[in-house]
Amino acid sequence: MDFFSILTMLGGLALFLYGMHVLGEGLSKASGGRMEQILERLTSGRLRAVFLGAVVTAVIQSSSATTVMVVGFVNSGIMKLSSAIGIIMGANIGTTVTSWLLSLSGIENGNFWVRMLKPSSFSPILAIVGVMILLFSKKDRRRNIAIIFVGFAVLMFGMDTMSGAVKPLADVPEFANLL
């Protein structure tokens, strides 16, 4: 790993953290207390929280994205940590179930619609929509939702940048032995 790979990884980390900050601010502004009540109802029991995490992860096909959103909810005070733990556990279960279903049904990852559901594909779309709303909308509610879109897109771009920067480490046997 050279200097520029480390620089890219740190830049991705910076974008990830900034995206989480923007996402959390947008969520707290947009929710106005209602989202907190809805999430509290949906995660009132441990099994309900796990089920919600599994369903959300199955829909967006990324436990990382689900976890990041949940951390944003906790960070902005919309969700309690105890509920977040159940959702994160469900997210991991949802990833496993989704993988098994995709492999059993024969759907290939090359399928257009399957690829569109991946965060790396729909994040740029969210960024474009969010920026367009920010540029042309005067209503605060729409602008707050646009901030959520842009924050999520920046966060996912940061995650993708970090994973791309450390990908060459998989081929280094010394690093693999260290882990």
mmCIF file of C-alpha atoms in Angstrom:
data_model
loop_
_atom_site.group_PDB
_atom_site.id
_atom_site.type_symbol
_atom_site.label_atom_id
_atom_site.label_comp_id
_atom_site.label_asym_id
_atom_site.label_seq_id
_atom_site.Cartn_x
_atom_site.Cartn_y
_atom_site.Cartn_z
ATOM 1 C CA MET A 1 0.000 0.000 0.000
ATOM 2 C CA ASP A 2 1.560 3.248 -1.106
ATOM 3 C CA PHE A 3 1.069 6.834 0.018
ATOM 4 C CA PHE A 4 -1.723 7.508 -2.479
ATOM 5 C CA SER A 5 -3.699 4.445 -1.417
ATOM 6 C CA ILE A 6 -3.512 5.594 2.191
ATOM 7 C CA LEU A 7 -4.523 9.099 1.111
ATOM 8 C CA THR A 8 -7.484 7.668 -0.825
ATOM 9 C CA MET A 9 -8.528 5.557 2.161
ATOM 10 C CA LEU A 10 -8.379 8.556 4.503
ATOM 11 C CA GLY A 11 -10.313 10.658 1.995
ATOM 12 C CA GLY A 12 -12.961 7.937 1.827
ATOM 13 C CA LEU A 13 -13.103 7.872 5.618
ATOM 14 C CA ALA A 14 -13.546 11.648 5.676
ATOM 15 C CA LEU A 15 -16.390 11.441 3.144
ATOM 16 C CA PHE A 16 -17.968 8.601 5.099
ATOM 17 C CA LEU A 17 -17.902 10.557 8.363
ATOM 18 C CA TYR A 18 -19.137 13.741 6.706
ATOM 19 C CA GLY A 19 -21.920 11.830 4.971
ATOM 20 C CA MET A 20 -22.967 10.325 8.304
ATOM 21 C CA HIS A 21 -23.011 13.800 9.859
ATOM 22 C CA VAL A 22 -25.103 15.264 7.015
ATOM 23 C CA LEU A 23 -27.427 12.250 7.032
ATOM 24 C CA GLY A 24 -27.971 12.565 10.791
ATOM 25 C CA GLU A 25 -28.700 16.306 10.554
ATOM 26 C CA GLY A 26 -31.118 15.777 7.685
ATOM 27 C CA LEU A 27 -32.897 12.984 9.527
ATOM 28 C CA SER A 28 -33.340 15.032 12.680
ATOM 29 C CA LYS A 29 -34.622 18.054 10.713
ATOM 30 C CA ALA A 30 -36.950 16.031 8.501
ATOM 31 C CA SER A 31 -38.396 13.814 11.220
ATOM 32 C CA GLY A 32 -39.830 16.473 13.463
ATOM 33 C CA GLY A 33 -40.449 13.808 16.124
ATOM 34 C CA ARG A 34 -42.733 11.651 13.955
ATOM 35 C CA MET A 35 -40.005 9.334 12.722
ATOM 36 C CA GLU A 36 -38.952 8.649 16.292
ATOM 37 C CA GLN A 37 -42.457 7.455 17.137
ATOM 38 C CA ILE A 38 -42.693 5.280 14.027
ATOM 39 C CA LEU A 39 -39.311 3.651 14.642
ATOM 40 C CA GLU A 40 -40.156 3.102 18.298
ATOM 41 C CA ARG A 41 -43.337 1.265 17.299
ATOM 42 C CA LEU A 42 -41.564 -0.812 14.647
ATOM 43 C CA THR A 43 -38.761 -1.796 17.032
ATOM 44 C CA SER A 44 -40.770 -2.145 20.250
ATOM 45 C CA GLY A 45 -39.676 -5.753 20.711
ATOM 46 C CA ARG A 46 -36.377 -7.459 20.041
ATOM 47 C CA LEU A 47 -37.818 -9.805 17.435
ATOM 48 C CA ARG A 48 -39.609 -6.942 15.686
ATOM 49 C CA ALA A 49 -36.337 -5.000 15.492
ATOM 50 C CA VAL A 50 -34.485 -8.017 14.094
ATOM 51 C CA PHE A 51 -37.270 -8.602 11.561
ATOM 52 C CA LEU A 52 -37.220 -4.937 10.486
ATOM 53 C CA GLY A 53 -33.455 -5.068 9.995
ATOM 54 C CA ALA A 54 -33.733 -8.238 7.916
ATOM 55 C CA VAL A 55 -36.510 -6.825 5.731
ATOM 56 C CA VAL A 56 -34.775 -3.485 5.119
ATOM 57 C CA THR A 57 -31.519 -5.266 4.269
ATOM 58 C CA ALA A 58 -33.325 -7.655 1.918
ATOM 59 C CA VAL A 59 -34.867 -4.688 0.106
ATOM 60 C CA ILE A 60 -31.721 -2.569 -0.268
ATOM 61 C CA GLN A 61 -29.351 -5.576 -0.393
ATOM 62 C CA SER A 62 -26.717 -4.063 1.861
ATOM 63 C CA SER A 63 -26.261 -4.685 5.547
ATOM 64 C CA SER A 64 -23.643 -1.927 5.545
ATOM 65 C CA ALA A 65 -26.173 0.602 4.284
ATOM 66 C CA THR A 66 -28.737 -0.543 6.850
ATOM 67 C CA THR A 67 -26.179 -0.318 9.636
ATOM 68 C CA VAL A 68 -25.082 3.131 8.531
ATOM 69 C CA MET A 69 -28.663 4.385 8.453
ATOM 70 C CA VAL A 70 -29.305 2.960 11.907
ATOM 71 C CA VAL A 71 -26.144 4.587 13.271
ATOM 72 C CA GLY A 72 -27.376 7.849 11.762
ATOM 73 C CA PHE A 73 -30.725 7.378 13.525
ATOM 74 C CA VAL A 74 -29.013 6.745 16.850
ATOM 75 C CA ASN A 75 -26.625 9.644 16.307
ATOM 76 C CA SER A 76 -29.487 12.053 15.626
ATOM 77 C CA GLY A 77 -31.443 10.821 18.651
ATOM 78 C CA ILE A 78 -34.272 9.329 16.599
ATOM 79 C CA MET A 79 -33.627 5.762 17.767
ATOM 80 C CA LYS A 80 -32.446 4.122 20.968
ATOM 81 C CA LEU A 81 -29.272 2.060 20.974
ATOM 82 C CA SER A 82 -31.113 -1.014 22.249
ATOM 83 C CA SER A 83 -33.411 -0.946 19.199
ATOM 84 C CA ALA A 84 -30.459 -0.361 16.884
ATOM 85 C CA ILE A 85 -28.730 -3.527 18.072
ATOM 86 C CA GLY A 86 -31.731 -5.632 17.024
ATOM 87 C CA ILE A 87 -31.890 -3.974 13.615
ATOM 88 C CA ILE A 88 -28.175 -4.497 13.020
ATOM 89 C CA MET A 89 -28.493 -8.170 13.940
ATOM 90 C CA GLY A 90 -31.442 -8.416 11.558
ATOM 91 C CA ALA A 91 -29.393 -6.688 8.859
ATOM 92 C CA ASN A 92 -26.784 -9.424 9.073
ATOM 93 C CA ILE A 93 -29.477 -12.092 8.930
ATOM 94 C CA GLY A 94 -31.100 -10.280 5.983
ATOM 95 C CA THR A 95 -27.833 -10.292 4.043
ATOM 96 C CA THR A 96 -27.485 -14.031 4.514
ATOM 97 C CA VAL A 97 -31.096 -14.751 3.565
ATOM 98 C CA THR A 98 -30.894 -12.487 0.496
ATOM 99 C CA SER A 99 -27.720 -14.213 -0.677
ATOM 100 C CA TRP A 100 -29.290 -17.628 -0.282
ATOM 101 C CA LEU A 101 -32.466 -16.583 -2.098
ATOM 102 C CA LEU A 102 -30.517 -15.082 -4.982
ATOM 103 C CA SER A 103 -28.349 -18.166 -5.318
ATOM 104 C CA LEU A 104 -31.323 -20.536 -5.130
ATOM 105 C CA SER A 105 -33.454 -18.625 -7.609
ATOM 106 C CA GLY A 106 -30.652 -18.386 -10.154
ATOM 107 C CA ILE A 107 -30.761 -14.596 -10.389
ATOM 108 C CA GLU A 108 -27.350 -13.425 -11.462
ATOM 109 C CA ASN A 109 -25.701 -10.287 -10.179
ATOM 110 C CA GLY A 110 -25.518 -9.125 -13.805
ATOM 111 C CA ASN A 111 -29.293 -8.612 -13.817
ATOM 112 C CA PHE A 112 -30.068 -4.910 -14.339
ATOM 113 C CA TRP A 113 -32.717 -4.643 -11.608
ATOM 114 C CA VAL A 114 -30.667 -6.554 -9.057
ATOM 115 C CA ARG A 115 -27.698 -4.280 -9.782
ATOM 116 C CA MET A 116 -29.913 -1.171 -9.502
ATOM 117 C CA LEU A 117 -30.919 -2.163 -5.974
ATOM 118 C CA LYS A 118 -27.313 -2.141 -4.777
ATOM 119 C CA PRO A 119 -26.288 1.027 -2.909
ATOM 120 C CA SER A 120 -23.337 1.607 -5.242
ATOM 121 C CA SER A 121 -25.839 1.901 -8.106
ATOM 122 C CA PHE A 122 -28.645 3.888 -6.536
ATOM 123 C CA SER A 123 -26.420 6.245 -4.505
ATOM 124 C CA PRO A 124 -25.502 8.361 -7.544
ATOM 125 C CA ILE A 125 -29.201 8.584 -8.417
ATOM 126 C CA LEU A 126 -29.979 9.768 -4.882
ATOM 127 C CA ALA A 127 -27.175 12.324 -5.148
ATOM 128 C CA ILE A 128 -28.518 13.686 -8.428
ATOM 129 C CA VAL A 129 -32.102 13.859 -7.154
ATOM 130 C CA GLY A 130 -30.985 15.409 -3.855
ATOM 131 C CA VAL A 131 -28.855 18.085 -5.491
ATOM 132 C CA MET A 132 -31.622 18.943 -7.974
ATOM 133 C CA ILE A 133 -34.107 19.357 -5.128
ATOM 134 C CA LEU A 134 -31.627 21.470 -3.155
ATOM 135 C CA LEU A 135 -31.026 23.707 -6.164
ATOM 136 C CA PHE A 136 -34.621 24.205 -7.244
ATOM 137 C CA SER A 137 -36.885 23.709 -4.220
ATOM 138 C CA LYS A 138 -37.799 26.419 -1.731
ATOM 139 C CA LYS A 139 -39.787 24.219 0.685
ATOM 140 C CA ASP A 140 -37.921 23.239 3.849
ATOM 141 C CA ARG A 141 -39.454 19.760 4.033
ATOM 142 C CA ARG A 142 -38.262 18.861 0.531
ATOM 143 C CA ARG A 143 -34.848 20.385 1.177
ATOM 144 C CA ASN A 144 -34.469 18.312 4.374
ATOM 145 C CA ILE A 145 -35.276 15.139 2.462
ATOM 146 C CA ALA A 146 -32.784 16.188 -0.222
ATOM 147 C CA ILE A 147 -30.128 16.623 2.486
ATOM 148 C CA ILE A 148 -30.805 13.033 3.585
ATOM 149 C CA PHE A 149 -30.369 11.814 0.000
ATOM 150 C CA VAL A 150 -27.110 13.713 -0.489
ATOM 151 C CA GLY A 151 -25.775 12.638 2.921
ATOM 152 C CA PHE A 152 -26.511 8.986 2.158
ATOM 153 C CA ALA A 153 -24.889 9.277 -1.277
ATOM 154 C CA VAL A 154 -21.734 10.892 0.136
ATOM 155 C CA LEU A 155 -21.583 8.268 2.876
ATOM 156 C CA MET A 156 -21.888 5.394 0.382
ATOM 157 C CA PHE A 157 -19.312 6.982 -1.932
ATOM 158 C CA GLY A 158 -16.924 7.230 1.030
ATOM 159 C CA MET A 159 -17.491 3.553 1.869
ATOM 160 C CA ASP A 160 -16.874 2.560 -1.736
ATOM 161 C CA THR A 161 -13.722 4.685 -1.882
ATOM 162 C CA MET A 162 -12.346 3.140 1.313
ATOM 163 C CA SER A 163 -13.060 -0.419 0.170
ATOM 164 C CA GLY A 164 -11.434 0.265 -3.197
ATOM 165 C CA ALA A 165 -8.342 1.708 -1.513
ATOM 166 C CA VAL A 166 -7.767 -1.342 0.694
ATOM 167 C CA LYS A 167 -8.721 -3.961 -1.928
ATOM 168 C CA PRO A 168 -5.059 -4.478 -2.987
ATOM 169 C CA LEU A 169 -4.296 -5.598 0.587
ATOM 170 C CA ALA A 170 -6.190 -8.831 -0.076
ATOM 171 C CA ASP A 171 -3.343 -9.946 -2.342
ATOM 172 C CA VAL A 172 -0.640 -9.267 0.255
ATOM 173 C CA PRO A 173 0.045 -12.523 2.164
ATOM 174 C CA GLU A 174 1.694 -10.693 5.078
ATOM 175 C CA PHE A 175 -1.455 -8.665 5.660
ATOM 176 C CA ALA A 176 -3.659 -11.754 5.441
ATOM 177 C CA ASN A 177 -1.426 -13.557 7.958
ATOM 178 C CA LEU A 178 -1.567 -10.531 10.266
ATOM 179 C CA LEU A 179 -5.340 -10.816 10.404
#
